[in-house]
Every structure is written in structure tokens, then in C-alpha cells.
Amino acid sequence: MSSWSQALTVSSASAWDEVFTGLHGASRIRVPDRRAPWTGHLEWQRSKTYSLALCSGGEEVVDRDNRHIRTDPRGTHELLVPLAGSAWLEQGAASGEIGPGAMALCDIDRPLTFAHDAGLRSISLIVSGRHLSARSAVAARGPHLLDGARGLGRIVREVTTTLHEEREHLSEISFDLACDRLLDLVCLAAEGGTDSAPTGQRAGVEAAIRRHVREHACDRELDVAGIARALGWSVRYVQQVLQAAGTTARDLIRRERLNVARGRLASGSWTTYSIAEIAHASGFGSHASFATAFRAEFGTTPREVRRGARELSGADAGPAAQS
């Protein structure tokens, strides 16, 4: 098992409390009988950006209220994907039962109640609120109860399950890249797959802006004026839509360029290009500004990402690839 992947089995409800709160945040946990036999199991992968956890355990009710949030803020959202059993989730005005074929996306720093039977076995994708809101303000405004039995929701459920199953065959950078794509699908499902997702022109405009930026991120001339011109709206309106979503055109473009560059650094087809050349091809004006932005976004350096990808492939790094 890799150094960033772990598994743990506990045999008491009290020990499980510690494991659960360590992963999901301080909470009040109630069980039918703390003296009764208990088995809880956790398998998880953690990178600097994402966590993916498979959990199973006995019957319990979890309450995370404002007091817990003040003392242990997490800044994270979780996608809960049940594989067996059933659970009840309540957050704000949204509530409902979820089991296999359903999913829930919720903000861990908003009060919630989570209850499940002894048969629950589920996978949770844990991501920072910053990464989620950068992709979709609609998704970040959850909670969202999602249909995982068909359409985009089914794709999300199957990708989540497969990602966990294949964890031993992924490097940390490959894991992050796969989670990036999974999060894109989660956002699309949240934007269009539930009654709780806001509708209307502004949400559609935001989605069109993000799609245009994703498709043209490597164009070094891309800016808010170019986005507005290409989509047929005024610069002011594009700025207003992005401001309401908690971002700016400049931030959105930079983030998409960083995602492109990270994928290229890990790709075998870009090994003959230097890091500076990849930065330039991904839309950055200088190697220095790229390296600074990359470290701020991902918590690691472009050189470390490239080194990790090459170590995984066993390739011999040449001088140009390491510059």
C-alpha cells in the first residue's frame, strides 16, 4: 500500500468516534449501545488536494453543529456515495434518504445530521470548498441530493467506485488528475441534476464562461474581453456573473492553465519538453510566475510533479525534460 493510502479497522464505538471525527470533523456521535460489539473499517487515499475514503461501521447518528464547526472548521465539501445499506442526511432545507443509486454533496462547515444503519458501506470524496467553488458556485451552494442511477449521476458513482478500486495502480499525481475530472462531473450533475440546483440565465452564462475558458485556456491572449466577445455578452456582465460565483476571469483562466500544465507534466507525450516550454504552451508568460502560481495552487512544484511521474514510469529523465 502506498504511503498516501491507508487502511484501518477498529473494534469499539469509541475508537471509531476518533477515526470518524479525524476524517470528517468534530461531531456528536450517538450509537444504540456503546457496550455492544462494534467493527468499523476505513480505507482512504489522501493527496494534498483530495481525499477518498471507503467507510463501513455500525448504526450511528452524527450531528455536526455550529459549535463543532467553530472549534474544528474544515473548509471542505463531501460527496457521499453509498454502496450498500441506507443513510439519512439533513442539512438546511434539504433532507432525504440515500442508498445505492443515490448520492449527496454537502458542505461540512454547515450544520448537518447524518444517520445510517449498520449495513451502510460508502465512499466519500472530500475536496476543499475553494476547489469546488472555483469550478461551480452552484455546486458549492449545496447541499445536493443526486440521482446516481442514471445519466451523469451514474457516471459519477461508477467513476468514484473505480477510482477507489484502482488506488494501488495510481500515483499521487494520477490520483489528483482523475479526481479533477471526477469533480468536473460532480459539478455538472449538481448544476443540472437536482431540484435544488438554481436555474435561470445567470447559471447558464456562468457554465458557458467556464466551458469557454476550459477550451481556450492555453490561448495567451485570453482575457475577460475575449470571453465576452466570443460569447456575445458585455465585459461588465461577464464580470458580474463571475463575481457572483466568487471568482474573476483572471483567476479562472489561471486555474485552468494550471490544470492543463499539471496534466502535461504528468504525461508521457510531453517528456521531451522542458518545464519552461510547458508553462509557455499552457499560456503562462514566464517560468517564474508559473512556478509560483503552481505551488500556491497545488502545494508542490512543477519539478516534483514531473519527477513523480517519471519515477512511476521508470523513464530516464533527460536534461531538457528536467530544466
Short mmCIF file of N, CA and C in Angstrom, two decimals, residues 4 47-49 170-178 180 257-268 270-271 273-275 278-279 282 287 290-315 317 321-323:
data_model
loop_
_atom_site.label_atom_id
_atom_site.label_comp_id
_atom_site.label_asym_id
_atom_site.label_seq_id
_atom_site.Cartn_x
_atom_site.Cartn_y
_atom_site.Cartn_z
N TRP A 4 0.60 7.21 0.79
CA TRP A 4 -0.52 8.13 0.92
C TRP A 4 -1.86 7.40 0.93
N SER A 47 -4.24 12.97 -0.93
CA SER A 47 -3.22 13.78 -1.58
C SER A 47 -3.28 15.17 -0.95
N LYS A 48 -2.54 16.11 -1.49
CA LYS A 48 -2.60 17.47 -0.98
C LYS A 48 -3.93 18.14 -1.32
N THR A 49 -4.66 17.57 -2.29
CA THR A 49 -5.87 18.22 -2.79
C THR A 49 -7.14 17.43 -2.47
N LEU A 170 -2.31 3.80 -9.04
CA LEU A 170 -2.23 5.22 -9.38
C LEU A 170 -1.15 5.90 -8.56
N SER A 171 -0.39 6.77 -9.21
CA SER A 171 0.50 7.66 -8.47
C SER A 171 -0.34 8.77 -7.85
N GLU A 172 0.26 9.55 -6.98
CA GLU A 172 -0.48 10.65 -6.36
C GLU A 172 -0.94 11.67 -7.40
N ILE A 173 -0.08 11.97 -8.37
CA ILE A 173 -0.47 12.94 -9.40
C ILE A 173 -1.57 12.38 -10.29
N SER A 174 -1.50 11.06 -10.61
CA SER A 174 -2.57 10.45 -11.40
C SER A 174 -3.89 10.47 -10.64
N PHE A 175 -3.80 10.21 -9.35
CA PHE A 175 -4.99 10.27 -8.50
C PHE A 175 -5.60 11.67 -8.53
N ASP A 176 -4.79 12.70 -8.39
CA ASP A 176 -5.30 14.07 -8.42
C ASP A 176 -5.93 14.41 -9.76
N LEU A 177 -5.29 14.02 -10.84
CA LEU A 177 -5.84 14.31 -12.17
C LEU A 177 -7.17 13.61 -12.37
N ALA A 178 -7.28 12.36 -11.91
CA ALA A 178 -8.55 11.65 -12.02
C ALA A 178 -9.62 12.32 -11.17
N ASP A 180 -9.73 15.46 -10.40
CA ASP A 180 -10.11 16.69 -11.09
C ASP A 180 -11.27 16.44 -12.05
N ARG A 257 -5.31 27.05 -16.69
CA ARG A 257 -3.98 26.86 -17.26
C ARG A 257 -3.12 25.98 -16.36
N LEU A 258 -3.24 26.15 -15.06
CA LEU A 258 -2.50 25.31 -14.13
C LEU A 258 -2.93 23.86 -14.24
N ASN A 259 -4.23 23.62 -14.40
CA ASN A 259 -4.71 22.24 -14.56
C ASN A 259 -4.17 21.61 -15.83
N VAL A 260 -4.14 22.39 -16.91
CA VAL A 260 -3.58 21.88 -18.17
C VAL A 260 -2.11 21.55 -18.00
N ALA A 261 -1.37 22.47 -17.38
CA ALA A 261 0.07 22.27 -17.20
C ALA A 261 0.36 21.06 -16.33
N ARG A 262 -0.41 20.88 -15.27
CA ARG A 262 -0.18 19.73 -14.40
C ARG A 262 -0.39 18.43 -15.17
N GLY A 263 -1.43 18.37 -15.99
CA GLY A 263 -1.65 17.18 -16.79
C GLY A 263 -0.52 16.91 -17.76
N ARG A 264 0.04 17.97 -18.34
CA ARG A 264 1.15 17.80 -19.29
C ARG A 264 2.43 17.36 -18.58
N LEU A 265 2.66 17.87 -17.39
CA LEU A 265 3.85 17.47 -16.64
C LEU A 265 3.82 15.98 -16.31
N ALA A 266 2.63 15.43 -16.16
CA ALA A 266 2.49 14.01 -15.83
C ALA A 266 2.32 13.13 -17.06
N SER A 267 2.31 13.73 -18.24
CA SER A 267 2.02 12.99 -19.47
C SER A 267 3.31 12.54 -20.15
N GLY A 268 3.32 11.29 -20.61
CA GLY A 268 4.48 10.78 -21.32
C GLY A 268 4.72 11.48 -22.64
N TRP A 270 4.70 14.57 -23.21
CA TRP A 270 5.33 15.88 -23.03
C TRP A 270 6.70 15.77 -22.36
N THR A 271 7.27 14.58 -22.30
CA THR A 271 8.54 14.42 -21.58
C THR A 271 9.71 15.10 -22.27
N TYR A 273 9.65 18.03 -23.55
CA TYR A 273 9.53 19.48 -23.36
C TYR A 273 10.03 19.86 -21.98
N SER A 274 10.71 20.97 -21.89
CA SER A 274 11.14 21.46 -20.58
C SER A 274 9.94 22.02 -19.82
N ILE A 275 10.11 22.20 -18.53
CA ILE A 275 9.03 22.79 -17.72
C ILE A 275 8.71 24.20 -18.21
N ILE A 278 6.56 23.89 -21.27
CA ILE A 278 5.19 23.52 -20.91
C ILE A 278 4.44 24.72 -20.35
N ALA A 279 5.11 25.50 -19.51
CA ALA A 279 4.48 26.70 -18.96
C ALA A 279 4.05 27.64 -20.07
N SER A 282 1.16 26.36 -22.08
CA SER A 282 -0.09 26.35 -21.31
C SER A 282 -0.62 27.76 -21.05
N HIS A 287 8.36 31.42 -16.77
CA HIS A 287 8.55 30.23 -15.96
C HIS A 287 8.38 30.56 -14.49
N PHE A 290 4.77 31.05 -13.43
CA PHE A 290 4.11 29.76 -13.48
C PHE A 290 4.45 28.93 -12.24
N ALA A 291 5.74 28.85 -11.90
CA ALA A 291 6.17 28.04 -10.75
C ALA A 291 5.55 28.55 -9.45
N THR A 292 5.49 29.87 -9.30
CA THR A 292 4.89 30.46 -8.10
C THR A 292 3.41 30.11 -8.00
N ALA A 293 2.69 30.29 -9.12
CA ALA A 293 1.25 30.01 -9.13
C ALA A 293 0.98 28.52 -8.93
N PHE A 294 1.83 27.67 -9.49
CA PHE A 294 1.64 26.23 -9.39
C PHE A 294 1.77 25.77 -7.94
N ARG A 295 2.80 26.25 -7.26
CA ARG A 295 3.00 25.87 -5.87
C ARG A 295 1.85 26.37 -5.00
N ALA A 296 1.38 27.59 -5.25
CA ALA A 296 0.27 28.14 -4.47
C ALA A 296 -1.01 27.35 -4.66
N GLU A 297 -1.23 26.84 -5.87
CA GLU A 297 -2.46 26.11 -6.17
C GLU A 297 -2.43 24.67 -5.69
N PHE A 298 -1.29 23.98 -5.90
CA PHE A 298 -1.24 22.54 -5.66
C PHE A 298 -0.38 22.13 -4.47
N GLY A 299 0.34 23.07 -3.87
CA GLY A 299 1.16 22.75 -2.71
C GLY A 299 2.40 21.95 -3.04
N THR A 300 2.81 21.93 -4.30
CA THR A 300 4.01 21.24 -4.73
C THR A 300 4.59 21.99 -5.91
N THR A 301 5.74 21.59 -6.41
CA THR A 301 6.38 22.31 -7.51
C THR A 301 6.21 21.54 -8.82
N PRO A 302 6.31 22.22 -9.95
CA PRO A 302 6.26 21.52 -11.23
C PRO A 302 7.35 20.45 -11.34
N ARG A 303 8.55 20.71 -10.83
CA ARG A 303 9.63 19.75 -10.89
C ARG A 303 9.29 18.48 -10.11
N GLU A 304 8.65 18.64 -8.94
CA GLU A 304 8.27 17.48 -8.13
C GLU A 304 7.21 16.64 -8.82
N VAL A 305 6.26 17.30 -9.49
CA VAL A 305 5.24 16.56 -10.22
C VAL A 305 5.87 15.77 -11.36
N ARG A 306 6.76 16.42 -12.10
CA ARG A 306 7.42 15.72 -13.20
C ARG A 306 8.28 14.57 -12.69
N ARG A 307 9.00 14.80 -11.61
CA ARG A 307 9.84 13.74 -11.06
C ARG A 307 8.99 12.54 -10.63
N GLY A 308 7.87 12.81 -9.96
CA GLY A 308 7.00 11.73 -9.53
C GLY A 308 6.45 10.93 -10.69
N ALA A 309 6.08 11.62 -11.78
CA ALA A 309 5.54 10.93 -12.95
C ALA A 309 6.62 10.08 -13.61
N ARG A 310 7.83 10.58 -13.64
CA ARG A 310 8.91 9.83 -14.28
C ARG A 310 9.34 8.64 -13.43
N GLU A 311 9.32 8.80 -12.12
CA GLU A 311 9.66 7.67 -11.25
C GLU A 311 8.65 6.55 -11.40
N LEU A 312 7.36 6.93 -11.58
CA LEU A 312 6.33 5.92 -11.74
C LEU A 312 6.52 5.16 -13.05
N SER A 313 6.89 5.88 -14.11
CA SER A 313 7.04 5.24 -15.42
C SER A 313 8.39 4.56 -15.59
N GLY A 314 9.36 4.92 -14.71
CA GLY A 314 10.68 4.33 -14.81
C GLY A 314 11.50 4.93 -15.93
N ALA A 315 11.03 6.06 -16.48
CA ALA A 315 11.74 6.69 -17.60
C ALA A 315 12.99 7.38 -17.10
N ALA A 317 15.06 10.55 -17.13
CA ALA A 317 14.86 11.97 -17.42
C ALA A 317 16.09 12.55 -18.09
N ALA A 321 14.13 17.70 -20.28
CA ALA A 321 12.91 17.45 -19.53
C ALA A 321 13.00 17.96 -18.11
N GLN A 322 14.22 18.06 -17.56
CA GLN A 322 14.36 18.48 -16.17
C GLN A 322 14.58 19.97 -16.01
N SER A 323 14.78 20.69 -17.12
CA SER A 323 15.09 22.13 -16.99
C SER A 323 13.88 22.94 -16.67
#
